Amino acid sequence: MEKSDWIFPSFIEIINMNYIEKGIGFMKFSSLPPKGTFDAVPKEMELRNYVTEVISNTYKARGFMQIETPMIENLDLITNSDGGENLRLIFKILKRGEKLSIPEGTEVDENTLCDLALRFDLTLPLSRFYAKNRNDLPSPFKAFQMGYAFRAERPQKGRFRQFIQSDVDIIGDNSIFAEISVLKTVSKALNELGFGNSTIKINDRRLLREVIEQAGLGELFETVCITLDKLDKVGEEGVKKELLEKDIAQGKVEELLASLISLKEEGLSKSSSPYAIELAQIMEAVGRNFKIEFDPSLVRGMGYYTGPIYEIVSDEFKSSIGGGGRYDNLMTKFQKEPIPAVGFSIGFERIVQILNDRGFEIPNKGKNIALLVKDIGKFTEAETLAEQLIKKGNVASIFSIEGVNPNKIGKKINSFEKQGFDEVQVIE
């Protein structure tokens, strides 16, 4: 269509015509990544790769074996996973092709239209993986996995819709040695990353259930836990208000909170519960090397936890930088008999964020050197020098500056220094 054929073009049409004349096309797209996600520039990737390497090497050195599972899982598996409030945050994937042919009269909802979903954590995929491959795996199985998880939540500092989790798990060990091993391994990795001032907070879901049942709220265990899990965000008064809004009698709410406060003040030694005795043993073993404290109000959001649960907190971040627990019943989704399992996930993105805020520099890092070649005949010489520098642990990049005005070589060197090169050498 010729422009002369356009009568009374709208404002948008005028803009589109301008784009066509400039060869741009009809639409101008945003260069921003989707909300809740992020791009990582090369310097950020250096730090992310360093954190990945430290965590992986720590896990491997302690006998944990790396696995990988798909980022996509079957929707019915994820929606029946006791994932707590995370079930509201699932990214569901629309059916494709003939699968979208819905019979007339069928009630249509999200689950009718979708059959797959992006995983919201790595624990459920690990459980499915183990059920499929257990005959080929050692027992107990010490596994670790690092990969992206996805949650459709409100993005905020340290909380994204796409984020890396780094999980370490022991499957097939019913003793508290599994908890001790996992907690020591994770704490060692965090120490290596400079988080030696962190604190492990520990509780036991069974002990928490006893306290809730003593307050006469046993039938409301899960809903009470959902509210208690917000204690660090809304405080005691906020928790009390929400429990009252759930039509729980004020006397029972006050009894529950009083019991939790009393248990925290008196400590595990005053409790006769066998779960308290186990927690004390875990704390004694782990506390020889790392700071650990009992927190009777600790809940963890996932409903699949069955025993000891824990989080690691840092003074440099308002929320936890990792957490986990025992989930002995998750395997019953795939087989009749339960299989004991313990796991922990480090908050990778929060670790990276804190290190960035510190202005952290990667230790024992070689120089980043630019070799500027003025004459193509010197390229072999530059390659030889680059290999020598690389063998010494440096990064060496060769660039041609053939044809650059001699008076502008200094400006060229300055531009490479501004790009982050530690050293610039001119090969003449």
Coordinates of C-alpha atoms in Angstrom, one line a residue:
M1 CA 0.0 0.0 0.0
E2 CA 1.3 3.4 -1.0
K3 CA 1.4 6.2 1.7
S4 CA -0.9 8.2 -0.6
D5 CA -3.6 5.6 -0.2
W6 CA -3.7 6.2 3.6
I7 CA -6.4 8.7 4.4
F8 CA -6.4 10.2 7.9
P9 CA -3.8 7.9 9.4
S10 CA -3.9 7.4 13.1
F11 CA -1.0 8.3 15.4
I12 CA 0.1 4.6 15.6
E13 CA 0.0 4.3 11.8
I14 CA 2.2 7.4 11.4
I15 CA 4.7 5.8 13.8
N16 CA 4.6 2.6 11.9
M17 CA 5.2 4.4 8.6
N18 CA 8.3 6.0 10.1
Y19 CA 9.6 2.7 11.2
I20 CA 9.0 1.2 7.7
E21 CA 10.9 4.1 6.1
K22 CA 13.8 3.4 8.4
G23 CA 13.7 -0.3 7.9
I24 CA 12.8 -1.0 11.5
G25 CA 9.5 -2.8 11.1
F26 CA 6.1 -2.4 12.6
M27 CA 6.8 -2.8 16.4
K28 CA 9.4 -1.6 18.8
F29 CA 10.0 -4.3 21.4
S30 CA 11.3 -3.8 25.0
S31 CA 14.9 -4.9 25.6
L32 CA 14.1 -5.7 29.2
P33 CA 13.9 -9.4 30.3
P34 CA 10.5 -10.7 31.5
K35 CA 9.6 -9.5 35.0
G36 CA 11.2 -11.5 37.7
T37 CA 14.1 -12.7 35.5
F38 CA 17.5 -11.2 34.7
D39 CA 20.3 -11.0 32.3
A40 CA 23.8 -11.7 33.5
V41 CA 26.7 -9.7 31.9
P42 CA 30.1 -11.3 31.7
K43 CA 31.4 -10.0 35.0
E44 CA 28.3 -11.3 36.8
M45 CA 28.7 -14.7 35.1
E46 CA 32.3 -14.9 36.4
L47 CA 30.9 -14.6 40.0
R48 CA 28.0 -17.0 39.3
N49 CA 30.5 -19.6 37.9
Y50 CA 32.8 -19.1 40.9
V51 CA 29.9 -19.7 43.4
T52 CA 28.8 -22.8 41.4
E53 CA 32.4 -24.2 41.4
V54 CA 32.9 -23.7 45.1
I55 CA 29.5 -25.3 46.0
S56 CA 30.0 -28.2 43.5
N57 CA 33.6 -28.9 44.6
T58 CA 32.6 -28.9 48.3
Y59 CA 29.8 -31.4 47.6
K60 CA 31.9 -33.7 45.4
A61 CA 34.7 -33.8 48.0
R62 CA 32.3 -35.2 50.5
G63 CA 31.0 -37.9 48.3
F64 CA 27.9 -36.4 46.9
M65 CA 27.2 -37.3 43.2
Q66 CA 25.9 -34.9 40.7
I67 CA 22.6 -35.5 38.8
E68 CA 20.4 -33.5 36.5
T69 CA 16.6 -33.6 36.0
P70 CA 14.4 -31.8 33.5
M71 CA 13.1 -28.3 34.2
I72 CA 9.7 -29.5 32.9
E73 CA 7.6 -32.0 34.9
N74 CA 4.2 -33.6 34.5
L75 CA 1.6 -31.2 36.0
D76 CA -0.3 -33.9 38.0
L77 CA 2.9 -34.8 39.8
I78 CA 3.7 -31.2 40.8
T79 CA 0.1 -30.3 41.8
N80 CA 0.0 -33.4 44.1
S81 CA 3.4 -32.7 45.8
D82 CA 2.5 -31.2 49.2
G83 CA 4.4 -28.1 48.0
G84 CA 2.6 -25.8 50.4
E85 CA 1.9 -22.3 49.1
N86 CA 4.2 -22.9 46.2
L87 CA 1.4 -24.8 44.5
R88 CA -0.2 -21.4 43.8
L89 CA 3.0 -20.2 42.1
I90 CA 3.3 -22.9 39.4
F91 CA 4.0 -21.9 35.8
K92 CA 1.7 -24.2 33.9
I93 CA 2.4 -25.2 30.2
L94 CA -0.5 -25.2 27.7
K95 CA -1.3 -28.4 25.9
R96 CA -0.3 -28.6 22.3
G97 CA -2.0 -29.7 19.0
E98 CA -4.7 -32.4 19.3
K99 CA -4.4 -32.4 23.1
L100 CA -6.2 -29.1 23.1
S101 CA -9.3 -30.7 21.5
I102 CA -11.6 -30.6 24.5
P103 CA -14.8 -32.6 24.2
E104 CA -17.9 -30.5 24.2
G105 CA -19.5 -30.2 27.6
T106 CA -16.2 -30.7 29.5
E107 CA -15.7 -28.2 32.3
V108 CA -12.6 -26.3 31.4
D109 CA -10.1 -25.0 33.9
E110 CA -6.3 -24.6 34.0
N111 CA -5.6 -28.2 34.6
T112 CA -7.8 -29.2 31.7
L113 CA -5.9 -27.0 29.4
C114 CA -2.4 -27.8 30.7
D115 CA -0.4 -31.0 31.2
L116 CA 3.1 -29.9 32.0
A117 CA 4.7 -27.4 34.4
L118 CA 8.0 -25.8 35.2
R119 CA 9.4 -27.2 38.4
F120 CA 9.2 -25.0 41.5
D121 CA 12.0 -26.8 43.3
L122 CA 14.5 -29.7 42.8
T123 CA 13.3 -32.0 45.6
L124 CA 10.2 -33.4 43.8
P125 CA 12.2 -34.1 40.6
L126 CA 14.9 -35.8 42.6
S127 CA 12.2 -38.1 44.2
R128 CA 10.9 -39.0 40.8
F129 CA 14.5 -39.6 39.5
Y130 CA 15.3 -41.8 42.4
A131 CA 12.1 -43.9 42.0
K132 CA 13.0 -44.5 38.4
N133 CA 16.7 -45.2 38.8
R134 CA 17.0 -46.6 42.4
N135 CA 18.1 -50.0 41.2
D136 CA 21.2 -48.5 39.6
L137 CA 22.1 -46.2 42.5
P138 CA 24.0 -46.8 45.7
S139 CA 22.2 -46.9 49.0
P140 CA 22.2 -44.6 50.8
F141 CA 22.4 -42.3 47.8
K142 CA 24.2 -39.0 48.3
A143 CA 23.1 -36.6 45.5
F144 CA 23.5 -33.0 44.5
Q145 CA 21.9 -31.0 41.8
M146 CA 22.1 -27.4 40.6
G147 CA 19.6 -25.9 38.2
Y148 CA 16.8 -23.4 37.6
A149 CA 13.5 -23.5 39.4
F150 CA 10.5 -21.3 38.6
R151 CA 7.8 -19.6 40.8
A152 CA 5.2 -17.1 39.6
E153 CA 5.5 -14.9 42.6
R154 CA 5.9 -11.2 43.1
P155 CA 9.5 -10.3 42.4
Q156 CA 11.5 -8.4 45.0
K157 CA 15.1 -8.2 46.3
G158 CA 16.6 -11.6 46.4
R159 CA 13.4 -13.2 45.1
F160 CA 13.0 -14.0 41.4
R161 CA 10.6 -16.0 39.2
Q162 CA 13.5 -17.8 37.7
F163 CA 16.4 -18.7 40.0
I164 CA 19.1 -21.3 40.6
Q165 CA 18.8 -23.8 43.5
S166 CA 21.7 -25.9 44.6
D167 CA 20.5 -29.0 46.5
V168 CA 22.3 -31.6 48.4
D169 CA 20.3 -34.8 49.5
I170 CA 20.8 -38.1 51.2
I171 CA 18.2 -40.8 50.3
G172 CA 18.0 -44.1 52.2
D173 CA 19.5 -43.1 55.6
N174 CA 17.0 -43.1 58.5
S175 CA 19.5 -42.0 61.1
I176 CA 20.3 -38.4 62.2
F177 CA 23.7 -38.9 60.7
A178 CA 22.1 -37.8 57.4
E179 CA 21.0 -34.5 58.9
I180 CA 24.5 -34.0 60.5
S181 CA 26.2 -34.8 57.2
V182 CA 24.0 -32.5 55.1
L183 CA 24.3 -29.6 57.5
K184 CA 28.0 -29.9 57.9
T185 CA 28.5 -30.1 54.1
V186 CA 26.3 -27.1 53.4
S187 CA 27.9 -25.0 56.2
K188 CA 31.4 -25.9 54.8
A189 CA 30.4 -24.6 51.3
L190 CA 29.0 -21.4 52.8
N191 CA 32.2 -20.9 54.9
E192 CA 34.2 -21.3 51.7
L193 CA 32.1 -18.5 50.1
G194 CA 32.7 -16.2 53.1
F195 CA 29.5 -16.8 55.1
G196 CA 31.1 -18.2 58.3
N197 CA 29.0 -15.7 60.3
S198 CA 25.8 -17.4 59.3
T199 CA 23.5 -19.3 61.8
I200 CA 21.7 -22.5 61.3
K201 CA 18.2 -22.5 62.8
I202 CA 16.7 -25.9 63.5
N203 CA 13.4 -27.4 64.6
D204 CA 11.4 -30.6 64.1
R205 CA 8.0 -30.8 62.5
R206 CA 7.0 -33.6 64.9
L207 CA 8.0 -31.5 67.9
L208 CA 6.1 -28.6 66.4
R209 CA 3.0 -30.9 65.9
E210 CA 3.2 -31.9 69.6
V211 CA 3.1 -28.2 70.7
I212 CA 0.2 -27.4 68.3
E213 CA -1.8 -30.5 69.4
Q214 CA -1.3 -29.5 73.1
A215 CA -2.9 -26.2 72.3
G216 CA -5.9 -28.1 70.9
L217 CA -5.2 -27.2 67.3
G218 CA -4.0 -30.6 65.9
E219 CA -6.7 -30.8 63.3
L220 CA -5.5 -27.4 62.0
F221 CA -1.8 -28.3 61.9
E222 CA -1.1 -27.3 58.3
T223 CA -3.0 -24.0 58.3
V224 CA -1.4 -23.1 61.6
C225 CA 2.0 -23.9 60.2
I226 CA 1.4 -21.7 57.1
T227 CA 0.8 -18.8 59.5
L228 CA 3.7 -19.5 61.9
D229 CA 6.0 -19.6 58.8
K230 CA 5.4 -15.9 58.5
L231 CA 6.6 -15.1 62.0
D232 CA 10.0 -13.6 60.9
K233 CA 8.1 -11.3 58.4
V234 CA 5.0 -10.1 60.4
G235 CA 6.1 -10.7 64.0
E236 CA 4.2 -12.3 66.9
E237 CA 1.4 -9.8 66.7
G238 CA 1.0 -10.4 63.0
V239 CA 0.8 -14.1 63.5
K240 CA -1.7 -13.8 66.3
K241 CA -3.9 -11.5 64.1
E242 CA -3.9 -14.0 61.2
L243 CA -4.7 -17.0 63.4
L244 CA -7.6 -15.1 64.9
E245 CA -8.8 -14.2 61.4
K246 CA -8.9 -18.0 60.7
D247 CA -11.6 -18.2 63.5
I248 CA -9.2 -19.9 65.9
A249 CA -10.2 -19.1 69.6
Q250 CA -8.1 -16.4 71.2
G251 CA -7.3 -18.6 74.2
K252 CA -5.9 -21.4 72.0
V253 CA -3.8 -18.8 70.0
E254 CA -2.3 -17.4 73.1
E255 CA -1.6 -20.8 74.6
L256 CA 0.2 -21.8 71.4
L257 CA 2.3 -18.7 71.2
A258 CA 3.1 -19.0 75.0
S259 CA 4.2 -22.6 74.6
L260 CA 6.5 -21.7 71.7
I261 CA 8.1 -18.8 73.6
S262 CA 8.5 -21.0 76.7
L263 CA 10.1 -23.8 74.7
K264 CA 12.6 -21.3 73.1
E265 CA 13.5 -19.8 76.4
E266 CA 13.9 -23.1 78.3
G267 CA 15.6 -25.0 75.4
L268 CA 15.5 -28.6 74.4
S269 CA 17.0 -30.0 77.6
K270 CA 13.7 -29.2 79.4
S271 CA 11.6 -31.3 76.9
S272 CA 11.1 -35.0 77.4
S273 CA 10.1 -35.5 73.7
P274 CA 12.2 -38.0 71.8
Y275 CA 12.3 -35.5 68.9
A276 CA 13.8 -32.9 71.2
I277 CA 16.5 -35.4 72.2
E278 CA 17.3 -36.1 68.5
L279 CA 17.5 -32.3 67.8
A280 CA 19.9 -31.9 70.8
Q281 CA 22.2 -34.6 69.4
I282 CA 22.2 -33.0 65.9
M283 CA 23.0 -29.6 67.4
E284 CA 25.8 -31.0 69.5
A285 CA 27.5 -32.6 66.5
V286 CA 27.0 -29.7 64.1
G287 CA 27.7 -27.0 66.7
R288 CA 31.3 -28.2 67.1
N289 CA 32.1 -26.4 63.9
F290 CA 29.2 -24.1 63.0
K291 CA 26.8 -21.8 64.8
I292 CA 23.4 -23.5 65.3
E293 CA 20.4 -22.6 67.4
F294 CA 17.0 -24.1 68.2
D295 CA 13.9 -22.2 66.9
P296 CA 10.6 -23.9 67.9
S297 CA 8.6 -21.6 65.6
L298 CA 10.6 -22.6 62.4
V299 CA 8.1 -24.2 60.0
R300 CA 9.5 -24.3 56.4
G301 CA 6.9 -23.8 53.7
M302 CA 6.8 -27.3 52.1
G303 CA 4.2 -29.6 53.5
Y304 CA 6.2 -32.7 52.7
Y305 CA 8.7 -32.3 55.6
T306 CA 8.3 -35.0 58.2
G307 CA 11.1 -34.5 60.8
P308 CA 14.0 -32.1 61.5
I309 CA 13.8 -28.9 59.4
Y310 CA 16.4 -26.1 59.2
E311 CA 17.3 -22.8 57.7
I312 CA 20.5 -20.8 57.5
V313 CA 20.3 -17.0 58.1
S314 CA 22.8 -14.3 57.6
D315 CA 22.9 -10.8 59.1
E316 CA 23.4 -9.5 55.6
F317 CA 20.0 -10.6 54.3
K318 CA 16.5 -10.3 55.9
S319 CA 15.4 -13.7 54.9
S320 CA 17.1 -17.1 54.9
I321 CA 19.9 -18.0 52.5
G322 CA 19.1 -21.7 52.5
G323 CA 16.9 -24.3 54.0
G324 CA 15.8 -27.9 54.0
G325 CA 14.7 -30.9 56.1
R326 CA 13.7 -34.5 56.3
Y327 CA 11.0 -35.7 53.8
D328 CA 10.5 -39.5 54.4
N329 CA 7.1 -39.8 52.8
L330 CA 7.7 -38.1 49.5
M331 CA 8.7 -41.4 47.8
T332 CA 5.3 -42.9 48.5
K333 CA 4.0 -41.1 45.5
F334 CA 5.9 -43.6 43.4
Q335 CA 5.9 -46.7 45.5
K336 CA 4.2 -48.2 48.6
E337 CA 7.0 -48.2 51.2
P338 CA 8.4 -44.9 52.4
I339 CA 12.1 -44.2 51.9
P340 CA 14.0 -41.9 54.3
A341 CA 15.4 -38.7 52.7
V342 CA 17.1 -35.5 53.9
G343 CA 17.9 -32.5 51.8
F344 CA 19.1 -28.9 51.9
S345 CA 19.0 -26.1 49.3
I346 CA 21.3 -23.1 49.2
G347 CA 19.7 -19.9 48.0
F348 CA 22.1 -19.4 45.1
E349 CA 20.7 -16.0 44.0
R350 CA 20.8 -14.6 47.4
I351 CA 24.4 -15.7 47.9
V352 CA 25.4 -14.0 44.6
Q353 CA 23.5 -10.9 45.6
I354 CA 25.2 -10.5 48.9
L355 CA 28.6 -11.1 47.4
N356 CA 27.9 -8.4 44.8
D357 CA 26.8 -6.0 47.5
R358 CA 30.1 -6.7 49.3
G359 CA 32.1 -5.8 46.2
F360 CA 33.5 -9.4 46.4
E361 CA 36.6 -10.1 44.3
I362 CA 37.2 -13.7 43.2
P363 CA 40.4 -14.9 45.0
N364 CA 43.5 -16.3 43.2
K365 CA 42.2 -15.0 39.9
G366 CA 44.7 -14.5 37.2
K367 CA 45.0 -11.3 35.2
N368 CA 42.8 -10.5 32.2
I369 CA 45.3 -9.5 29.5
A370 CA 44.6 -8.0 26.1
L371 CA 47.2 -8.5 23.4
L372 CA 46.9 -5.9 20.7
V373 CA 48.5 -6.9 17.3
K374 CA 49.4 -4.1 15.0
D375 CA 50.6 -6.3 12.1
I376 CA 49.0 -9.6 11.0
G377 CA 52.6 -10.9 10.6
K378 CA 52.9 -10.8 14.4
F379 CA 49.9 -12.9 15.0
T380 CA 51.9 -16.2 15.6
E381 CA 54.1 -14.3 18.1
A382 CA 51.0 -13.1 19.9
E383 CA 49.5 -16.6 20.0
T384 CA 52.7 -18.0 21.6
L385 CA 52.7 -15.3 24.2
A386 CA 49.0 -15.9 24.9
E387 CA 49.7 -19.6 25.5
Q388 CA 52.5 -18.7 28.0
L389 CA 50.2 -16.3 29.9
I390 CA 47.3 -18.8 30.0
K391 CA 49.6 -21.6 31.4
K392 CA 50.3 -19.2 34.3
G393 CA 46.6 -18.9 35.1
N394 CA 45.8 -15.8 33.2
V395 CA 43.2 -15.0 30.6
A396 CA 44.7 -13.8 27.3
S397 CA 42.7 -12.3 24.4
I398 CA 44.2 -11.3 21.1
F399 CA 42.8 -8.3 19.2
S400 CA 43.9 -6.8 15.9
I401 CA 44.5 -3.0 15.8
E402 CA 45.9 -3.1 12.3
G403 CA 45.3 0.2 10.5
V404 CA 44.7 2.1 13.7
N405 CA 46.3 5.6 13.6
P406 CA 49.6 5.5 15.7
N407 CA 48.5 8.7 17.4
K408 CA 45.3 6.9 18.7
I409 CA 47.0 3.7 20.1
G410 CA 47.0 5.2 23.6
K411 CA 43.3 5.9 23.3
K412 CA 42.7 2.3 22.2
I413 CA 44.7 1.0 25.2
N414 CA 42.5 3.1 27.5
S415 CA 39.4 1.7 25.9
F416 CA 40.5 -1.9 26.7
E417 CA 41.4 -0.9 30.3
K418 CA 37.9 0.6 30.7
Q419 CA 36.5 -2.8 29.5
G420 CA 38.0 -4.4 32.5
F421 CA 41.4 -5.7 31.2
D422 CA 44.0 -5.7 34.0
E423 CA 46.8 -5.4 31.5
V424 CA 47.2 -4.4 27.8
Q425 CA 50.2 -5.3 25.7
V426 CA 50.9 -4.1 22.2
I427 CA 52.6 -6.6 19.9
E428 CA 54.6 -4.6 17.2

